[in-house]
Short mmCIF file of C-alpha atoms and ligand atoms in Angstrom, two decimals:
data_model
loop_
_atom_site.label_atom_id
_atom_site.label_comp_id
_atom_site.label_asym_id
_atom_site.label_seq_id
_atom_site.Cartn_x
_atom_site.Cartn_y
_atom_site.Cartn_z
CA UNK A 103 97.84 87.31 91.30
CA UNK A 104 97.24 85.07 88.56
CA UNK A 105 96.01 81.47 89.25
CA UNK A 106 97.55 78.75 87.15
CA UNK A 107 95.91 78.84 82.88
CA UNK A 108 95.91 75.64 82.04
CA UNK A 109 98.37 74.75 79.22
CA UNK A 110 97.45 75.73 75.62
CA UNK A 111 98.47 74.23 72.83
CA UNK A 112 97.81 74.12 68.87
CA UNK A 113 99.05 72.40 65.49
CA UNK A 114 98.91 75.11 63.18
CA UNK A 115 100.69 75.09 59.81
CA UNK A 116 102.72 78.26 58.04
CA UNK A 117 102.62 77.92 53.95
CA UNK A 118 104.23 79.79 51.76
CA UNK A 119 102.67 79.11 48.73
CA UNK A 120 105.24 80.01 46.43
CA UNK A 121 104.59 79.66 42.42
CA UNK A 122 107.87 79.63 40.52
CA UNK A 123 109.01 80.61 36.99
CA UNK A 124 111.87 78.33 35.84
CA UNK A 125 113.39 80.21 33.12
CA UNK A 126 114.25 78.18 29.94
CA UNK A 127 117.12 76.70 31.19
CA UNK A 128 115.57 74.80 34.38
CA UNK A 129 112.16 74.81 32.52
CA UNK A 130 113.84 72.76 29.91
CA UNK A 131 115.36 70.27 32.26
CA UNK A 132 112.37 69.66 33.78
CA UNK A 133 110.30 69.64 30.43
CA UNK A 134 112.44 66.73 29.50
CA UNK A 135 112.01 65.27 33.10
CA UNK A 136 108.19 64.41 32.08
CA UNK A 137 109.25 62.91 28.98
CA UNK A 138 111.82 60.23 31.30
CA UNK A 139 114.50 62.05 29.74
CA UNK A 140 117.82 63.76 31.62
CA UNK A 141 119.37 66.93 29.93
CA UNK A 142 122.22 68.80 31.22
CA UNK A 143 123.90 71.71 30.00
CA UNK A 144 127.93 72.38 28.72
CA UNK A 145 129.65 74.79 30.77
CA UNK A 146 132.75 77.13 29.06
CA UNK A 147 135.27 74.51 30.14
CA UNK A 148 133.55 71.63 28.61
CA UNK A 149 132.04 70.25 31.82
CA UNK A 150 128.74 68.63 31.65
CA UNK A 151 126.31 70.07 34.27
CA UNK A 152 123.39 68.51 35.83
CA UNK A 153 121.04 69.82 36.54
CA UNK A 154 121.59 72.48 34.05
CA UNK A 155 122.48 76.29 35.25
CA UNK A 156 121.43 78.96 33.05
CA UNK A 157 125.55 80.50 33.48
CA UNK A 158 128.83 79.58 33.47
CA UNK A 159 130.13 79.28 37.20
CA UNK A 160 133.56 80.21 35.59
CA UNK A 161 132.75 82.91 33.18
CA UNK A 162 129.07 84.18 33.94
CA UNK A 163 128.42 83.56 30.28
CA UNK A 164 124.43 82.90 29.23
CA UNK A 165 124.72 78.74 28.67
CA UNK A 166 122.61 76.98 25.61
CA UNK A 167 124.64 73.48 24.91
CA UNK A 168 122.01 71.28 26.33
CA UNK A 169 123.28 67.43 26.56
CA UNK A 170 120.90 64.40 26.51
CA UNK A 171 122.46 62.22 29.39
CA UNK A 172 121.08 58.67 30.04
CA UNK A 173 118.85 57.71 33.38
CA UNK A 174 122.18 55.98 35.07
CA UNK A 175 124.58 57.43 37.30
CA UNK A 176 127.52 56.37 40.14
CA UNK A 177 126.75 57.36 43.84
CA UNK A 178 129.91 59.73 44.58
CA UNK A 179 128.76 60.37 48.06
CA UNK A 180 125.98 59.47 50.26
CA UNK A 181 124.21 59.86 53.67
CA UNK A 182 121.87 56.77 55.15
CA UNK A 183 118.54 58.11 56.73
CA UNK A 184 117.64 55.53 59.35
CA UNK A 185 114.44 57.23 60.22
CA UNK A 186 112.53 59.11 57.36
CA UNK A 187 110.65 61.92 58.30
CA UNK A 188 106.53 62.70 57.45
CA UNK A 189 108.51 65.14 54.71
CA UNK A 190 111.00 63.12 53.32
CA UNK A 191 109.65 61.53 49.85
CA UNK A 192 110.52 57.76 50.91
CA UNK A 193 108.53 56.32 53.61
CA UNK A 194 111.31 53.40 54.45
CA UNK A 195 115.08 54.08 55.14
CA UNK A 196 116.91 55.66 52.15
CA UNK A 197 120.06 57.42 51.36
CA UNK A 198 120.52 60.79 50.29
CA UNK A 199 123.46 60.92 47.56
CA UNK A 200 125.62 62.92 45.53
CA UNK A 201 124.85 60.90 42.30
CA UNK A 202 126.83 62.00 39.22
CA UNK A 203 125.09 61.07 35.92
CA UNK A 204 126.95 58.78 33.53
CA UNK A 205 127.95 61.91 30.82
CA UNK A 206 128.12 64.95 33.26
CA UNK A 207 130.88 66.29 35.71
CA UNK A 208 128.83 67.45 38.48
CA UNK A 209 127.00 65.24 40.82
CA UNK A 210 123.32 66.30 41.77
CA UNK A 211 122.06 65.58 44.42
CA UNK A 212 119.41 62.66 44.97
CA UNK A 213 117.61 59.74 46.94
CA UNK A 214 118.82 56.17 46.41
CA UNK A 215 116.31 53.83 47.70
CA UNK A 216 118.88 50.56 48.23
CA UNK A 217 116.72 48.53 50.73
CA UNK A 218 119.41 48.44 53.11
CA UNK A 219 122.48 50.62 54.14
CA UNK A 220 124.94 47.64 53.57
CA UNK A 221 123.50 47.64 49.64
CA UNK A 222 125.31 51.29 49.85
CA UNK A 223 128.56 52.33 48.79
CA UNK A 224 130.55 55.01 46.92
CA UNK A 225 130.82 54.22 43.32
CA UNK A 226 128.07 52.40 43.11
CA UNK A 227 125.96 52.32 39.93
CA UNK A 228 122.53 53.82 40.27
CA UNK A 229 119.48 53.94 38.13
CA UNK A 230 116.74 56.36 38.09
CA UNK A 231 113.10 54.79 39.37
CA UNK A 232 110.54 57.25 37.28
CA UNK A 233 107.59 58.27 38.64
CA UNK A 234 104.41 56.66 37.72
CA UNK A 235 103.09 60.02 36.58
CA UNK A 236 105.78 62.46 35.41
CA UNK A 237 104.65 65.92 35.60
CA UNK A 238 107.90 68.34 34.99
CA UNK A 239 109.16 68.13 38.88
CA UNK A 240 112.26 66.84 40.33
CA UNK A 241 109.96 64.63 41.82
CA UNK A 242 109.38 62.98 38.47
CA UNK A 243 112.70 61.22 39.51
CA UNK A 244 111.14 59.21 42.64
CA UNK A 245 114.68 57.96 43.40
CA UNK A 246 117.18 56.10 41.96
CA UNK A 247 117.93 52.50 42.57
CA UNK A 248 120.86 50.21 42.65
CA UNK A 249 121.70 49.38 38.65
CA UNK B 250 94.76 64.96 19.83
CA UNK B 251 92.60 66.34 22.97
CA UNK B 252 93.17 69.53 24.27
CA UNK B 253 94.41 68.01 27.57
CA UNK B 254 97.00 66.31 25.85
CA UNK B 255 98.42 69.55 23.79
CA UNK B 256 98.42 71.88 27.46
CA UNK B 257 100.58 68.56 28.46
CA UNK B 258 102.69 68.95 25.62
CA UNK B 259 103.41 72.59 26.57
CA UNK B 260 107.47 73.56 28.18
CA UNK B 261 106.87 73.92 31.87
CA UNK B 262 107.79 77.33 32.36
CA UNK B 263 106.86 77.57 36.15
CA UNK B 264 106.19 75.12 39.21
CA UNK B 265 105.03 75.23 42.47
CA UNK B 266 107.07 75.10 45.01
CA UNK B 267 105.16 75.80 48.65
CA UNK B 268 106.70 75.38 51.73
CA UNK B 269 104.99 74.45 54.78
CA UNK B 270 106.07 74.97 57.93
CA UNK B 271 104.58 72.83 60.83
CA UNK B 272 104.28 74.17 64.13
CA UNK B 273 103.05 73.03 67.76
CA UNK B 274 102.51 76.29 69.19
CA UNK B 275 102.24 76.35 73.00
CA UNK B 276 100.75 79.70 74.55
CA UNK B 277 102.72 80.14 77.55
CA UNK B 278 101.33 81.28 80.97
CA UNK B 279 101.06 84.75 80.14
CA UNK B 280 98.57 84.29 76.65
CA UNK B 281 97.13 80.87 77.96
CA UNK B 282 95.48 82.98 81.60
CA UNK B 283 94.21 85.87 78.64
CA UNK B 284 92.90 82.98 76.07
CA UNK B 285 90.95 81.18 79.27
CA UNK B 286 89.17 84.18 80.14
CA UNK B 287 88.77 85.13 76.25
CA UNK B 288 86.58 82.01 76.30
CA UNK B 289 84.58 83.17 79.26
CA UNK B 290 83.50 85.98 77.55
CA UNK B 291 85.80 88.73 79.16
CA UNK B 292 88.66 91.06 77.97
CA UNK B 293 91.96 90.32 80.85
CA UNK B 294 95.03 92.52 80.40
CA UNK B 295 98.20 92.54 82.77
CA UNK B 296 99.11 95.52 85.10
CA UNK B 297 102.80 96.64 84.77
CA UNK B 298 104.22 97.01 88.52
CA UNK B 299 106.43 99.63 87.43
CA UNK B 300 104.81 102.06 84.56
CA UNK B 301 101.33 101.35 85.19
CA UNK B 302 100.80 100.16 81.89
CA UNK B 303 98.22 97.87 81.33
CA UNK B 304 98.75 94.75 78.28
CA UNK B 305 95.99 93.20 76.25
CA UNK B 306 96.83 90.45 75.43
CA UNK B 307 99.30 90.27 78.29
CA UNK B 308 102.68 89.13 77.32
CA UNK B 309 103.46 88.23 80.75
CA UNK B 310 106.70 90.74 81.08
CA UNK B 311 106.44 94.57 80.53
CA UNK B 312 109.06 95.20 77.49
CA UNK B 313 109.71 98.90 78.67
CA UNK B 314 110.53 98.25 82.36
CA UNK B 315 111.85 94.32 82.05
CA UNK B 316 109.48 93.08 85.03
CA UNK B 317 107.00 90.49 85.06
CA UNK B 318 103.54 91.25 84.84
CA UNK B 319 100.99 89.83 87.14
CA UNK B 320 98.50 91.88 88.10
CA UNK B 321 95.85 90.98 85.98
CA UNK B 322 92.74 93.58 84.98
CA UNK B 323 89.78 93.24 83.43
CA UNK B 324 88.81 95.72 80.74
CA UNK B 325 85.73 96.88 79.12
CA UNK B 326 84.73 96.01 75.48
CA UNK B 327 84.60 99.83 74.07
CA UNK B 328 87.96 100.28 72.35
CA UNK B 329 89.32 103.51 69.86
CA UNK B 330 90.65 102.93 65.95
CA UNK B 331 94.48 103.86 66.82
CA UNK B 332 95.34 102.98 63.15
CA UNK B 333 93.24 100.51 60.69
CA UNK B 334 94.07 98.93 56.79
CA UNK B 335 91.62 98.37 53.92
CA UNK B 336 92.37 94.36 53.17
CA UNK B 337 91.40 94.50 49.03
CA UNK B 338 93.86 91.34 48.40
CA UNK B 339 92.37 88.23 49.54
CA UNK B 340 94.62 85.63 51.75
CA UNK B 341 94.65 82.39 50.82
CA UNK B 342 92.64 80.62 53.65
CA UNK B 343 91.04 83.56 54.70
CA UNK B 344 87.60 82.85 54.52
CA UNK B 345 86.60 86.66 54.69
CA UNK B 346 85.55 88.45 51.51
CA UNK B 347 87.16 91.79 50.47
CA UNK B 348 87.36 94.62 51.09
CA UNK B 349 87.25 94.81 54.56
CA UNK B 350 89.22 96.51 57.85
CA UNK B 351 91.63 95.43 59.87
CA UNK B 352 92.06 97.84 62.25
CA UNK B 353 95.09 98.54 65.50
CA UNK B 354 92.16 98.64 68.92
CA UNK B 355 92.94 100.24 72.26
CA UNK B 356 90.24 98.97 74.65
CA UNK B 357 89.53 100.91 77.31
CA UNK B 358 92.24 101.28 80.37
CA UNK B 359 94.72 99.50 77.85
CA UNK B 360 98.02 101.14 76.81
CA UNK B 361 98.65 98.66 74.01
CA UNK B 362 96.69 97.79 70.81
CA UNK B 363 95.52 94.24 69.30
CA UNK B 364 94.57 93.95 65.70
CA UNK B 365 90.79 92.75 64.66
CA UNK B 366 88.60 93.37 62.39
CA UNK B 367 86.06 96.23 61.93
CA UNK B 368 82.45 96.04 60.18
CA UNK B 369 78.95 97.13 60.61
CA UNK B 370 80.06 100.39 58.61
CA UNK B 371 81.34 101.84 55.05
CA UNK B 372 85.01 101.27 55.08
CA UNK B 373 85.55 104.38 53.86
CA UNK B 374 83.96 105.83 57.05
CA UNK B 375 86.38 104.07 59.25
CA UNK B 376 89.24 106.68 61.33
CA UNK B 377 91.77 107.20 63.80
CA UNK B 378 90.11 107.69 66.86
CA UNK B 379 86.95 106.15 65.91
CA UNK B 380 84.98 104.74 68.87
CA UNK B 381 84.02 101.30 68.68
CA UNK B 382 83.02 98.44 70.78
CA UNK B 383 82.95 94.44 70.54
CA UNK B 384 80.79 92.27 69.07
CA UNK B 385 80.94 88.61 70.49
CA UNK B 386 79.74 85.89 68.65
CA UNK B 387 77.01 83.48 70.34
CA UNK B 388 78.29 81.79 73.51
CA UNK B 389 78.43 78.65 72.40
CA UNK B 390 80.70 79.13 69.91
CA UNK B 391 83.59 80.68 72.55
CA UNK B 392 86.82 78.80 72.01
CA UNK B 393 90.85 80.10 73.58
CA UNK B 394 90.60 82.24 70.56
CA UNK B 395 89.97 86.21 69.57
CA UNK B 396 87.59 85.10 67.01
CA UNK B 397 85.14 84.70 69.84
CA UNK B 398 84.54 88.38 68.72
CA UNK B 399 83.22 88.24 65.34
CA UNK B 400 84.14 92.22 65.20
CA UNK B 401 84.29 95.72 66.01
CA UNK B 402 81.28 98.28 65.42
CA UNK B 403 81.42 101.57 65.78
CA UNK B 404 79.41 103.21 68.20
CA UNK B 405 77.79 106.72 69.15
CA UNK B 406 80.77 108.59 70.92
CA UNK B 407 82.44 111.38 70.44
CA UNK B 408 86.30 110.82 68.49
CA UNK B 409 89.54 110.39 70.73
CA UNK B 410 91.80 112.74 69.29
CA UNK B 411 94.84 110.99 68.22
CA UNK B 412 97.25 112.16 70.99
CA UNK B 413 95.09 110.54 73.50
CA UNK B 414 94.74 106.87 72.26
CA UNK B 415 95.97 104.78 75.10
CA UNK B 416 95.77 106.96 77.37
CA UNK B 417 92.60 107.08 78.30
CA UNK B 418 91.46 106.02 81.95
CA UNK B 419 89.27 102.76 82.42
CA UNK B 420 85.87 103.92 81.49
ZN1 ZN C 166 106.43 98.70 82.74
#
């Protein structure tokens, strides 16, 4: 019979260290990301998406009508996270929101860092926080912020 | 303008996007007993109660029959090629160089196979049924870990012919 193993334990990390090609479509969005600058793109039925798809969702069609949007937005929807995680980009209590840009249709989803959840509420105008650095990643938005 | 500056100005065309997964693995009863007596320098498999078969490392249940195993045994070193792979890509994190073997070992009295690697000959050389034995690193270097065997050599016996890998009797 076996006697009792002592129990065994280990941290070990799994990476999948994907690269990614963007395309022109998302590789333009986020070219204009590290220059502080929002695009979206003009769907078939004159909606304004953001962040912009490289086909209609109605048609299929190829898009190409990119639209400069400004850095400001209203919070359509939004989630409080009382306790970030090591992963989660804010290292104090944030929201996660459904932010649509002031210009496009669709909302995109985002972080709002509002201090507090009572600073929080649907329809509230938000402003994108930049990045110190900006280097062509979502991330180059760090958040947005109560405007 | 510096050349850093133009590569700046460049479209992104591509990103990195990794994901990392973060696990606490814990062994379990079955691979913790096998990784305790890895570190003391010996080879422990598990005894099925029903087929007979013997399972290194011991999973602590015998998938053909559905009964715990418990009955440990301790094997020999000498193990046969049952099937190997030429690595040519290298792994990220994978400190050794390419080409090398990764071979699919049958020790002795086992009726299952572990993977590790195989050196101390030309690659091309290596085969199915290929006798081979292990090669332990110093003692003070033993951890709960397979890599307590650096590798697998080959050694002066006779081939198992393919049909009889895992079957063989403890030697
Ligand atoms: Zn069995």
């Amino acid at each position: 019979m076996s006697a009792q193993a002592e129990v065994l334990q280990q941290a070990f990390t799994l990476g999948f260290t994907y690269t990614r090609t963007t395309g022109l479509v998302v590789g333009r969005f986020l070219t204009a990301l590290r220059d502080r600058k929002i695009v979206g793109i003009k769907g078939s039925d004159g909606k304004v998406i953001v962040p912009p798809m490289e086909y209609d969702p109605v048609t299929a069609e190829a898009l190409s009508e990119f639209v400069d949007l400004p850095d400001t937005g209203v919070v359509k929807t939004w989630a409080w996270v009382k306790h970030p995680r090591g992963k989660h980009h804010l290292d104090k209590p944030f929201a996660w929101a459904q932010i649509q840009i002031d210009g496009s249709d669709i909302p995109m989803i985002h972080m709002v860092d509002a201090g507090d959840e009572s600073k929080m509420s649907t329809g509230m105008k938000v402003k994108v926080r930049w990045a110190e650095e900006t280097k062509g990643f979502i991330t180059d938005i760090a958040c947005f912020e109560p405007a | 303008m510096s050349d850093a500056n133009k590569e700046a100005l460049e479209p992104i065309t591509g990103i990195e996007s990794p994901v990392y997964l973060d696990y606490n693995f814990t062994a379990g009863q079955a691979t913790a007993r096998f990784l305790t007596k890895v570190k003391e320098g010996k080879l422990v498999g598990q005894r099925c109660p029903s087929c007979r078969n013997v399972y290194i490392p011991p999973r602590g249940a015998c998938a053909a029959c559905g009964v715990a195993t418990n009955e440990e045994v301790e094997l020999p070193h000498k193990a046969t090629v049952q099937s190997f792979t030429i690595v040519y890509i290298p792994i990220p994190g994978n400190p050794i160089k390419p080409p090398y073997v990764i071979a699919n070992l049958v020790v002795d009295g086992a009726n299952i196979s572990f993977l590790h690697l195989l050196s101390e000959c030309k690659n091309e050389d290596v085969r199915i049924g290929m006798r081979v034995e292990a090669k332990w690193k110093d003692p003070s270097e033993w951890g709960f870990a397979m890599e307590n065997i650096q590798y697998f050599a080959p050694i002066d016996e006779p081939d198992v012919p393919a049909e009889e890998i895992g079957r063989l009797k403890d030697a």
